[in-house]
Short mmCIF file of C-alpha atoms and ligand atoms in Angstrom, two decimals:
data_model
loop_
_atom_site.label_atom_id
_atom_site.label_comp_id
_atom_site.label_asym_id
_atom_site.label_seq_id
_atom_site.Cartn_x
_atom_site.Cartn_y
_atom_site.Cartn_z
CA MET A 1057 82.80 27.69 29.81
CA ASP A 1058 86.51 28.11 29.06
CA VAL A 1059 87.16 25.32 26.51
CA ARG A 1060 90.49 25.24 24.50
CA PHE A 1061 91.05 22.87 21.51
CA ASN A 1062 93.80 21.99 19.26
CA VAL A 1063 93.99 20.56 15.99
CA GLN A 1064 96.53 18.13 14.51
CA THR A 1065 96.29 17.88 10.84
CA PHE A 1066 98.16 15.10 8.59
CA GLY A 1067 97.96 14.73 4.89
CA CYS A 1068 96.86 16.70 1.97
CA GLN A 1069 95.83 20.31 1.44
CA MET A 1070 91.89 19.04 1.55
CA ASN A 1071 92.76 17.61 4.85
CA LYS A 1072 94.26 20.99 5.96
CA HIS A 1073 91.25 22.83 4.62
CA ASP A 1074 88.93 20.69 6.50
CA SER A 1075 90.91 21.63 9.61
CA GLU A 1076 90.25 25.27 9.01
CA ARG A 1077 86.69 24.51 8.84
CA VAL A 1078 86.96 22.66 12.04
CA VAL A 1079 88.67 25.58 13.79
CA GLY A 1080 86.02 28.12 12.31
CA ARG A 1081 83.23 25.93 13.54
CA LEU A 1082 84.34 25.43 17.07
CA GLU A 1083 85.70 29.06 17.40
CA GLY A 1084 82.19 30.22 16.38
CA LEU A 1085 80.79 28.09 19.49
CA GLY A 1086 83.15 30.18 21.75
CA ALA A 1087 85.96 27.63 22.05
CA GLN A 1088 89.43 28.89 21.81
CA CYS A 1089 92.01 27.62 19.42
CA VAL A 1090 95.39 26.58 21.04
CA ASP A 1091 98.82 25.80 19.69
CA SER A 1092 99.74 22.79 21.57
CA ILE A 1093 98.06 19.60 22.89
CA ALA A 1094 99.35 20.37 26.35
CA GLU A 1095 97.14 23.52 26.51
CA SER A 1096 94.02 21.93 25.25
CA ASP A 1097 90.92 20.30 26.67
CA VAL A 1098 90.04 18.96 23.37
CA VAL A 1099 92.32 17.50 20.60
CA VAL A 1100 91.05 17.02 17.10
CA PHE A 1101 93.10 14.62 14.87
CA MET A 1102 92.58 15.17 11.36
CA THR A 1103 93.90 11.93 9.83
CA CYS A 1104 95.13 10.72 6.36
CA CYS A 1105 95.21 7.15 5.33
CA VAL A 1106 96.53 7.36 1.86
CA ARG A 1107 99.87 5.37 2.83
CA GLU A 1108 100.39 3.21 5.80
CA ALA A 1109 102.97 5.19 7.61
CA ALA A 1110 100.47 8.05 8.49
CA ASP A 1111 98.14 5.56 9.96
CA VAL A 1112 100.89 4.01 12.05
CA ARG A 1113 102.03 7.27 13.42
CA LEU A 1114 98.31 8.41 14.11
CA ILE A 1115 97.80 5.37 16.34
CA GLY A 1116 101.05 6.06 18.00
CA GLN A 1117 100.09 9.79 18.66
CA VAL A 1118 96.57 9.12 19.95
CA ASN A 1119 98.07 6.66 22.42
CA THR A 1120 100.24 9.12 24.04
CA MET A 1121 97.26 11.14 24.67
CA LYS A 1122 96.85 8.68 27.56
CA SER A 1123 99.78 9.92 29.72
CA GLU A 1124 99.61 13.38 28.73
CA PRO A 1125 98.58 15.32 31.71
CA ILE A 1126 95.28 17.54 31.46
CA ARG A 1127 95.81 21.27 31.76
CA GLU A 1128 95.46 23.25 35.06
CA GLY A 1129 91.88 24.79 34.96
CA SER A 1130 90.31 22.11 32.39
CA PRO A 1131 86.67 22.15 32.57
CA PHE A 1132 86.70 18.18 31.98
CA GLY A 1133 88.09 15.59 34.06
CA LYS A 1134 89.90 14.31 30.95
CA ARG A 1135 91.32 15.54 27.55
CA ILE A 1136 88.40 14.81 24.93
CA VAL A 1137 90.06 13.04 21.95
CA ALA A 1138 88.26 13.15 18.36
CA ILE A 1139 89.51 11.67 15.20
CA GLY A 1140 88.40 12.97 11.94
CA GLY A 1141 89.72 12.99 8.43
CA CYS A 1142 90.03 10.00 6.01
CA ILE A 1143 90.46 7.39 8.86
CA GLY A 1144 86.99 7.92 10.37
CA PRO A 1145 84.92 6.62 7.37
CA ARG A 1146 87.40 3.92 6.85
CA ASP A 1147 87.47 2.51 10.48
CA GLY A 1148 84.25 3.90 12.17
CA ALA A 1149 83.34 2.89 15.64
CA LYS A 1150 86.04 0.02 15.59
CA LEU A 1151 88.62 2.80 16.45
CA PHE A 1152 87.01 2.75 19.79
CA ASP A 1153 88.11 -0.88 20.40
CA GLU A 1154 91.74 -0.04 19.57
CA LEU A 1155 91.95 3.05 21.23
CA ASP A 1156 90.21 3.12 24.90
CA HIS A 1157 90.51 6.78 25.40
CA LEU A 1158 88.89 7.88 22.05
CA ASP A 1159 85.76 9.67 22.33
CA VAL A 1160 84.63 11.13 18.98
CA VAL A 1161 85.07 9.70 15.44
CA PHE A 1162 83.67 11.73 12.49
CA GLY A 1163 83.92 11.50 8.68
CA THR A 1164 85.19 13.99 6.12
CA ASN A 1165 81.53 14.69 5.20
CA ASN A 1166 80.33 15.05 8.67
CA LEU A 1167 82.43 18.10 10.17
CA SER A 1168 79.10 19.73 11.01
CA SER A 1169 78.37 17.18 13.36
CA LEU A 1170 81.52 17.67 15.49
CA PRO A 1171 80.06 19.97 17.94
CA GLY A 1172 77.11 17.73 18.93
CA LEU A 1173 79.40 14.66 19.09
CA LEU A 1174 81.88 16.52 21.47
CA GLU A 1175 79.07 17.80 23.60
CA ASP A 1176 77.82 14.19 24.03
CA ALA A 1177 81.28 13.02 24.92
CA PHE A 1178 81.76 15.77 27.74
CA VAL A 1179 78.29 16.26 28.90
CA LYS A 1180 77.01 12.55 28.67
CA GLY A 1181 80.08 10.65 28.41
CA VAL A 1182 79.02 9.10 25.39
CA ARG A 1183 81.61 7.73 22.86
CA ARG A 1184 80.05 8.24 19.18
CA ALA A 1185 81.25 7.89 15.49
CA GLU A 1186 79.29 9.64 12.53
CA THR A 1187 80.73 8.72 9.20
CA LEU A 1188 77.97 8.88 6.70
CA GLU A 1189 79.03 9.23 3.19
CA GLU A 1190 76.22 11.74 2.64
CA SER A 1191 76.24 14.95 4.39
CA ASP A 1192 73.31 17.39 5.18
CA SER A 1193 75.78 20.40 4.02
CA PHE A 1194 78.61 20.84 1.77
CA PRO A 1195 81.47 21.37 4.31
CA THR A 1196 82.15 24.53 2.54
CA GLU A 1197 79.14 26.13 3.91
CA LEU A 1198 80.73 25.88 7.44
CA PRO A 1199 82.73 28.95 8.72
CA THR A 1200 86.38 28.64 8.19
CA LYS A 1201 89.38 30.28 10.27
CA ARG A 1202 91.98 30.53 7.48
CA GLU A 1203 95.54 29.81 8.56
CA HIS A 1204 96.64 32.94 6.71
CA SER A 1205 94.69 36.10 6.19
CA TRP A 1206 96.11 36.58 2.35
CA ALA A 1207 95.57 33.07 1.32
CA ALA A 1208 92.43 30.99 0.91
CA TRP A 1209 91.73 27.08 -0.22
CA LEU A 1210 88.26 27.15 -1.87
CA PRO A 1211 87.01 23.60 -2.45
CA ILE A 1212 85.08 23.23 -5.74
CA THR A 1213 84.54 19.43 -5.58
CA ILE A 1214 84.64 16.79 -2.84
CA GLY A 1215 85.18 13.23 -3.22
CA CYS A 1216 86.50 11.19 -6.23
CA ASN A 1217 84.93 8.69 -8.91
CA ASN A 1218 88.31 7.58 -10.34
CA PHE A 1219 89.12 4.70 -8.47
CA CYS A 1220 92.67 4.51 -9.13
CA THR A 1221 93.41 0.84 -8.08
CA TYR A 1222 95.91 1.90 -5.33
CA CYS A 1223 94.20 4.73 -4.07
CA ILE A 1224 91.77 4.53 -0.82
CA VAL A 1225 90.41 8.02 -1.24
CA PRO A 1226 87.06 7.36 -3.15
CA TYR A 1227 86.25 5.08 -0.49
CA VAL A 1228 86.71 7.44 2.37
CA ARG A 1229 85.67 10.47 0.85
CA GLY A 1230 82.84 9.26 -1.09
CA ARG A 1231 81.46 10.08 -4.67
CA GLU A 1232 82.55 13.57 -6.50
CA LYS A 1233 80.21 16.17 -5.97
CA SER A 1234 80.73 19.76 -7.39
CA ARG A 1235 79.69 23.06 -5.77
CA PRO A 1236 77.48 25.24 -7.42
CA MET A 1237 79.52 27.77 -9.41
CA GLU A 1238 77.68 30.73 -7.95
CA ASP A 1239 78.58 29.65 -4.32
CA ILE A 1240 82.38 29.44 -5.31
CA ALA A 1241 82.10 32.83 -7.14
CA GLN A 1242 80.56 34.42 -3.98
CA GLU A 1243 82.96 32.71 -1.78
CA ALA A 1244 85.98 33.92 -4.15
CA GLN A 1245 84.68 37.47 -4.00
CA ARG A 1246 84.25 37.50 -0.33
CA TYR A 1247 87.84 36.66 -0.13
CA VAL A 1248 88.99 39.29 -2.48
CA ASN A 1249 86.96 41.90 -0.70
CA ALA A 1250 88.69 40.76 2.36
CA GLY A 1251 92.10 41.40 0.96
CA VAL A 1252 93.06 37.79 0.16
CA LYS A 1253 96.02 37.54 -2.52
CA GLU A 1254 95.89 34.11 -3.38
CA ILE A 1255 93.10 31.48 -3.87
CA THR A 1256 93.69 27.60 -4.34
CA LEU A 1257 90.87 25.78 -6.05
CA LEU A 1258 90.75 22.55 -4.38
CA GLY A 1259 89.40 19.07 -5.64
CA GLN A 1260 90.67 15.55 -5.74
CA ASN A 1261 90.27 16.02 -9.55
CA VAL A 1262 89.29 19.61 -10.38
CA ASN A 1263 89.34 18.93 -14.02
CA SER A 1264 86.11 16.94 -13.72
CA TYR A 1265 84.48 19.61 -11.96
CA GLY A 1266 80.75 19.98 -13.35
CA ARG A 1267 80.14 16.43 -14.51
CA ASP A 1268 77.54 15.98 -11.93
CA LEU A 1269 76.03 19.22 -12.91
CA TYR A 1270 74.55 17.95 -16.34
CA GLY A 1271 78.16 18.40 -17.58
CA LYS A 1272 77.94 22.41 -17.30
CA PRO A 1273 79.52 24.60 -16.36
CA ARG A 1274 83.07 23.06 -16.61
CA PHE A 1275 86.21 23.58 -14.66
CA ALA A 1276 87.48 26.38 -17.39
CA ASP A 1277 84.44 28.38 -16.48
CA VAL A 1278 85.31 28.18 -12.98
CA LEU A 1279 88.64 29.41 -13.61
CA GLU A 1280 86.98 32.42 -15.63
CA VAL A 1281 84.70 33.50 -12.96
CA VAL A 1282 87.07 33.26 -9.93
CA ALA A 1283 89.82 35.19 -12.16
CA GLU A 1284 86.94 37.95 -12.58
CA THR A 1285 86.78 38.71 -9.01
CA GLY A 1286 89.97 40.34 -9.44
CA ILE A 1287 92.09 37.85 -7.43
CA GLU A 1288 95.89 38.32 -7.78
CA ARG A 1289 97.11 35.00 -7.68
CA LEU A 1290 94.85 31.90 -8.70
CA ARG A 1291 96.09 28.19 -8.35
CA PHE A 1292 94.44 24.74 -8.46
CA ALA A 1293 95.04 21.27 -7.36
CA THR A 1294 94.75 18.48 -8.23
CA SER A 1295 94.46 17.79 -11.85
CA HIS A 1296 93.93 14.57 -13.44
CA PRO A 1297 95.60 13.98 -16.87
CA LYS A 1298 92.67 12.03 -18.49
CA ASP A 1299 90.52 15.21 -17.64
CA LEU A 1300 92.85 17.99 -18.57
CA THR A 1301 90.88 19.98 -21.40
CA ASP A 1302 92.31 22.37 -24.14
CA GLU A 1303 90.04 24.94 -22.80
CA VAL A 1304 91.89 24.67 -19.10
CA ILE A 1305 95.36 24.63 -20.87
CA ALA A 1306 94.57 27.82 -22.69
CA LYS A 1307 93.76 29.49 -19.56
CA PHE A 1308 97.36 29.50 -18.57
CA GLY A 1309 97.90 31.76 -21.81
CA THR A 1310 95.02 33.90 -21.22
CA LEU A 1311 94.26 34.61 -17.53
CA GLU A 1312 96.95 36.84 -16.10
CA SER A 1313 95.98 35.83 -12.28
CA LEU A 1314 96.42 32.15 -13.15
CA MET A 1315 99.92 31.32 -11.85
CA PRO A 1316 102.18 29.50 -14.03
CA ALA A 1317 102.44 26.34 -12.30
CA LEU A 1318 100.63 22.96 -12.81
CA HIS A 1319 100.74 19.98 -10.59
CA LEU A 1320 99.72 16.99 -12.89
CA PRO A 1321 100.43 13.68 -11.34
CA VAL A 1322 101.58 11.14 -13.85
CA GLN A 1323 102.10 8.21 -11.32
CA SER A 1324 104.12 6.03 -13.63
CA GLY A 1325 105.97 6.19 -17.03
CA SER A 1326 104.64 2.71 -18.12
CA ASP A 1327 101.62 2.11 -20.13
CA ALA A 1328 101.22 -1.27 -18.51
CA ILE A 1329 101.44 -0.02 -14.89
CA LEU A 1330 99.23 2.97 -15.98
CA LYS A 1331 96.56 0.66 -17.21
CA ALA A 1332 96.72 -1.48 -13.98
CA MET A 1333 96.34 1.62 -11.88
CA HIS A 1334 93.41 2.47 -13.92
CA ARG A 1335 94.54 6.07 -14.74
CA GLY A 1336 92.83 6.26 -18.22
CA TYR A 1337 95.86 7.66 -20.25
CA THR A 1338 98.92 6.56 -21.75
CA THR A 1339 102.50 7.96 -21.28
CA GLN A 1340 101.87 9.21 -25.01
CA HIS A 1341 98.93 11.20 -24.07
CA TYR A 1342 100.67 12.74 -20.94
CA LEU A 1343 103.42 13.82 -22.97
CA ASP A 1344 101.16 15.53 -25.37
CA LEU A 1345 99.52 17.31 -22.70
CA ILE A 1346 102.78 18.65 -21.46
CA GLY A 1347 103.44 19.94 -24.84
CA LYS A 1348 100.45 21.72 -25.10
CA VAL A 1349 100.50 23.10 -21.57
CA ARG A 1350 104.32 24.60 -22.45
CA GLN A 1351 103.00 25.94 -25.82
CA ALA A 1352 100.30 27.96 -23.76
CA CYS A 1353 102.71 28.97 -20.96
CA PRO A 1354 106.36 28.31 -22.00
CA GLU A 1355 107.74 28.81 -18.73
CA ILE A 1356 105.28 26.97 -16.60
CA ALA A 1357 106.54 24.98 -13.49
CA LEU A 1358 105.25 21.51 -13.70
CA SER A 1359 105.15 19.25 -10.86
CA THR A 1360 103.85 15.70 -10.32
CA ASP A 1361 103.48 12.63 -8.23
CA ILE A 1362 104.90 9.51 -8.72
CA ILE A 1363 104.61 5.89 -7.02
CA VAL A 1364 107.50 3.64 -7.24
CA GLY A 1365 106.92 -0.13 -6.64
CA PHE A 1366 103.23 -0.61 -7.98
CA PRO A 1367 102.64 -4.46 -7.82
CA GLY A 1368 104.29 -6.01 -10.75
CA GLU A 1369 106.65 -2.99 -11.62
CA THR A 1370 109.54 -4.58 -13.56
CA GLU A 1371 112.75 -2.84 -14.30
CA GLU A 1372 111.57 -1.96 -17.73
CA ASP A 1373 108.56 -0.22 -16.21
CA PHE A 1374 110.72 1.70 -14.01
CA GLU A 1375 112.91 2.86 -16.71
CA GLY A 1376 109.71 4.35 -18.31
CA THR A 1377 109.08 6.44 -15.05
CA TYR A 1378 112.71 7.30 -14.95
CA ARG A 1379 112.60 8.59 -18.56
CA ILE A 1380 109.37 10.47 -18.41
CA VAL A 1381 110.83 12.40 -15.34
CA ASP A 1382 113.96 13.02 -17.21
CA GLU A 1383 112.09 14.10 -20.28
CA VAL A 1384 109.83 16.44 -18.74
CA GLY A 1385 112.22 18.17 -16.42
CA TYR A 1386 109.70 18.96 -13.48
CA SER A 1387 110.48 21.82 -10.90
CA GLN A 1388 109.11 19.30 -8.11
CA VAL A 1389 108.05 15.59 -7.95
CA PHE A 1390 106.61 14.08 -4.96
CA THR A 1391 107.75 10.47 -4.88
CA PHE A 1392 106.04 7.63 -2.99
CA ILE A 1393 106.72 4.30 -2.40
CA TYR A 1394 103.72 2.10 -2.85
CA SER A 1395 101.75 1.37 0.09
CA LYS A 1396 99.02 -1.70 0.13
CA ARG A 1397 95.66 -0.13 1.18
CA GLU A 1398 93.01 -3.08 2.04
CA GLY A 1399 89.94 -2.75 0.20
CA THR A 1400 91.43 -1.33 -2.91
CA PRO A 1401 91.73 -3.43 -6.25
CA ALA A 1402 95.75 -3.31 -5.98
CA ALA A 1403 95.85 -4.69 -2.56
CA LYS A 1404 95.03 -8.21 -4.16
CA MET A 1405 97.45 -8.02 -6.97
CA HIS A 1406 100.60 -10.23 -7.11
CA ASP A 1407 103.33 -8.28 -5.57
CA ASP A 1408 106.84 -9.84 -5.42
CA THR A 1409 109.36 -7.14 -6.01
CA PRO A 1410 111.63 -7.14 -3.10
CA ARG A 1411 111.82 -4.15 -0.84
CA GLU A 1412 115.33 -3.42 -1.50
CA VAL A 1413 114.85 -3.31 -5.30
CA ILE A 1414 112.16 -0.93 -4.87
CA GLN A 1415 114.10 1.30 -2.74
CA ALA A 1416 117.09 1.60 -5.15
CA ARG A 1417 114.63 2.47 -7.82
CA PHE A 1418 113.18 5.14 -5.46
CA ASP A 1419 116.74 6.48 -4.55
CA ARG A 1420 117.73 6.53 -8.37
CA LEU A 1421 114.48 8.70 -9.16
CA VAL A 1422 115.13 11.00 -6.28
CA ASP A 1423 118.64 11.89 -7.89
CA VAL A 1424 116.89 12.84 -11.20
CA VAL A 1425 114.30 14.77 -9.75
CA GLN A 1426 116.75 16.83 -7.61
CA LYS A 1427 118.81 17.54 -10.81
CA HIS A 1428 115.97 18.90 -12.70
CA ALA A 1429 114.57 20.74 -9.81
CA PHE A 1430 117.95 22.36 -9.65
CA GLU A 1431 118.11 23.30 -13.18
CA ALA A 1432 114.69 24.65 -13.12
CA ASN A 1433 115.49 27.32 -10.78
CA GLN A 1434 118.69 28.38 -12.51
CA ILE A 1435 116.60 30.15 -14.83
CA GLU A 1436 115.54 32.83 -12.41
CA LEU A 1437 119.21 33.92 -11.51
CA GLY A 1438 119.28 37.60 -12.11
CA ARG A 1439 115.84 37.88 -12.63
CA THR A 1440 113.03 40.08 -10.37
CA VAL A 1441 110.50 37.84 -9.17
CA ASP A 1442 107.10 38.78 -7.42
CA VAL A 1443 107.19 37.12 -4.00
CA LEU A 1444 104.01 36.81 -1.79
CA VAL A 1445 105.63 36.94 1.57
CA GLU A 1446 104.54 34.31 4.23
CA GLY A 1447 106.72 35.05 7.26
CA VAL A 1448 110.32 34.47 8.24
CA SER A 1449 112.46 31.75 7.28
CA LYS A 1450 112.45 28.61 9.79
CA ARG A 1451 115.95 28.56 9.91
CA ASP A 1452 116.85 32.35 10.08
CA SER A 1453 114.42 34.80 11.46
CA GLY A 1454 116.54 37.50 9.75
CA LEU A 1455 115.37 36.38 6.25
CA LEU A 1456 111.76 36.81 4.79
CA SER A 1457 110.26 33.93 3.07
CA GLY A 1458 107.51 33.65 0.66
CA LYS A 1459 106.40 32.33 -2.82
CA SER A 1460 107.13 33.09 -6.44
CA PRO A 1461 104.42 33.03 -9.10
CA LYS A 1462 105.94 29.35 -10.06
CA ASN A 1463 105.33 28.49 -6.20
CA GLN A 1464 109.28 28.45 -5.79
CA THR A 1465 110.24 29.26 -1.92
CA VAL A 1466 112.28 32.61 -1.83
CA HIS A 1467 114.19 33.95 0.75
CA ALA A 1468 115.68 37.48 1.14
CA PRO A 1469 117.04 39.40 4.26
CA LEU A 1470 114.50 41.26 5.92
CA PRO A 1471 115.53 45.06 5.49
CA ASP A 1472 116.53 47.01 8.85
CA GLY A 1473 113.64 48.19 10.85
CA VAL A 1474 110.93 46.30 8.99
CA ASP A 1475 108.57 44.21 10.88
CA ILE A 1476 107.74 41.00 9.30
CA ALA A 1477 104.20 41.51 10.51
CA ASP A 1478 103.91 44.61 8.12
CA LEU A 1479 105.25 42.46 5.07
CA ALA A 1480 103.51 39.25 5.56
CA GLY A 1481 100.60 38.92 2.96
CA LYS A 1482 102.20 41.27 0.77
CA ILE A 1483 103.76 40.86 -2.63
CA VAL A 1484 107.41 42.18 -3.03
CA PRO A 1485 109.87 42.28 -5.91
CA VAL A 1486 113.03 40.33 -5.07
CA ILE A 1487 116.03 40.06 -7.31
CA VAL A 1488 117.30 36.36 -7.35
CA GLU A 1489 121.09 36.09 -6.56
CA GLU A 1490 121.10 32.36 -5.68
CA ALA A 1491 119.17 29.29 -7.12
CA ARG A 1492 119.21 26.15 -4.99
CA THR A 1493 117.42 23.03 -5.59
CA TRP A 1494 114.61 23.79 -3.16
CA TYR A 1495 114.75 27.53 -2.91
CA LEU A 1496 115.81 30.77 -4.34
CA ARG A 1497 117.65 33.68 -2.45
CA GLY A 1498 117.84 37.32 -3.30
CA THR A 1499 117.44 40.99 -2.04
CA LEU A 1500 114.38 43.07 -2.10
CA ALA A 1501 114.28 45.10 -5.19
CA SER A 1502 112.37 48.30 -4.08
CA LYS A 1503 109.84 49.46 -1.52
CA VAL A 1504 106.90 47.26 -0.61
CA ARG A 1505 104.00 47.54 -2.86
N1 5AD B 2069 100.70 4.26 -2.24
C1 5AD B 2069 101.54 5.14 -2.48
N2 5AD B 2069 101.18 6.32 -2.74
C2 5AD B 2069 99.81 6.57 -3.04
N3 5AD B 2069 99.22 7.51 -3.43
C3 5AD B 2069 97.83 7.43 -3.40
N4 5AD B 2069 97.54 6.28 -2.94
C4 5AD B 2069 98.83 5.57 -2.65
C5 5AD B 2069 99.45 4.56 -2.16
N5 5AD B 2069 98.45 3.37 -2.06
C6 5AD B 2069 99.82 8.75 -4.00
C7 5AD B 2069 99.70 9.15 -5.43
C8 5AD B 2069 98.55 10.54 -5.14
C9 5AD B 2069 99.33 11.08 -4.07
C10 5AD B 2069 98.51 12.01 -3.22
O1 5AD B 2069 99.29 9.96 -3.12
O2 5AD B 2069 100.72 9.70 -6.03
O3 5AD B 2069 98.89 11.43 -6.21
FE1 SF4 B 2070 93.05 8.58 -5.58
FE2 SF4 B 2070 93.03 8.46 -8.31
FE3 SF4 B 2070 91.00 9.86 -6.97
FE4 SF4 B 2070 93.60 11.03 -7.08
S1 SF4 B 2070 92.03 10.50 -8.89
S2 SF4 B 2070 92.27 10.64 -5.09
S3 SF4 B 2070 94.80 9.15 -6.83
S4 SF4 B 2070 91.28 7.67 -6.92
#
């Protein structure tokens, strides 16, 4: 049977990676992955519910499926619609009441059940939800179809035990589970042997890796074994400041393949708010960590997440956030306005700051974020940086686009007669001639390596 499917992904890297597993699983069964919903017989929405906006958008999008015509030659009388990702475990079968043309709901730990659920939908016409917290297999045991042949995401933990008071993730992704280190090392080695240049280790809190494995091995050991595979570029996300150890920090100075970039979410620069968020560290502890990280790797590119407008945030609290952002001088900051998530402790906290006040704080923060992002890029002017080429620039097909070790976006004119398909996935030296807030631009320094 000629079955074509499309996957729409929202949210974080973990969701994007889960989508790769969905594609790998369905392709393994003989279905064909297509680029657009219009060409598909089955559409899978990989959802995010970390903030309200994504929720609202998803419901709207799923609703438009009703009027989307089925493709000519489709083996089914209708388009099969599935919802996966974080909304599945939160809402479960309730989604069927709200969305009458929805066929399947599956949880973040139930990727392996998807083929059976889809089959029930199109053979028996049964609408089913499977959103068990415990899964029979670690999702990483499923085949994966990577978006780029030269880069791989490699989950080392799933779930989260931190219960930050604003966050829905522990409720929808379940308790933290670490993957055995031998499995991680084997998967990494397979990638290296297949020509992968960059591995990103994934987990909601990679630093607490191993806590459920009798405390050993630890995350620093994982970095070590993955580096030993000979991978050229190694990254990880996300780090929690309360669990970032000196051993892990030291690796930035000793492992050549560990790229000089660290995402360390601070969330707020006020100790009172950090306490109410249940983050487990103070601003001073966070700044001490930054000091140690910079000592181990002076030019490291730091990035962070910030929530503005957490319940009860005062002007003084916000000043603390502004100060820490200004003091650290991040290369990149992901700024979010607090979004109330039912079921989390913060949803019950008193919250009377007017929306306009929060928006004004947010805008002020964005200004200082941009100032530092611009400054952080100036240091690259005149230097030669190694760029892992991803493709051509979205705006100009005559420019190649890729990532520096610090994860900066770098553009350079594609040399005459060079096909981007031959360059994608290669690491090329670029002499930087222009440094903007969100990208660098230069020219290729020499022949491609
Ligand atoms: N409201 C706003 N931002 C949130 N985040 C998580 N939960 C919420 C929420 N309820 C942000 C945090 C986290 C990032 C992935 O999303 O900053 O680090
Ligand atoms: Fe959410 Fe906190 Fe876990 Fe991150 S560490 S996923 S913010 S609960």
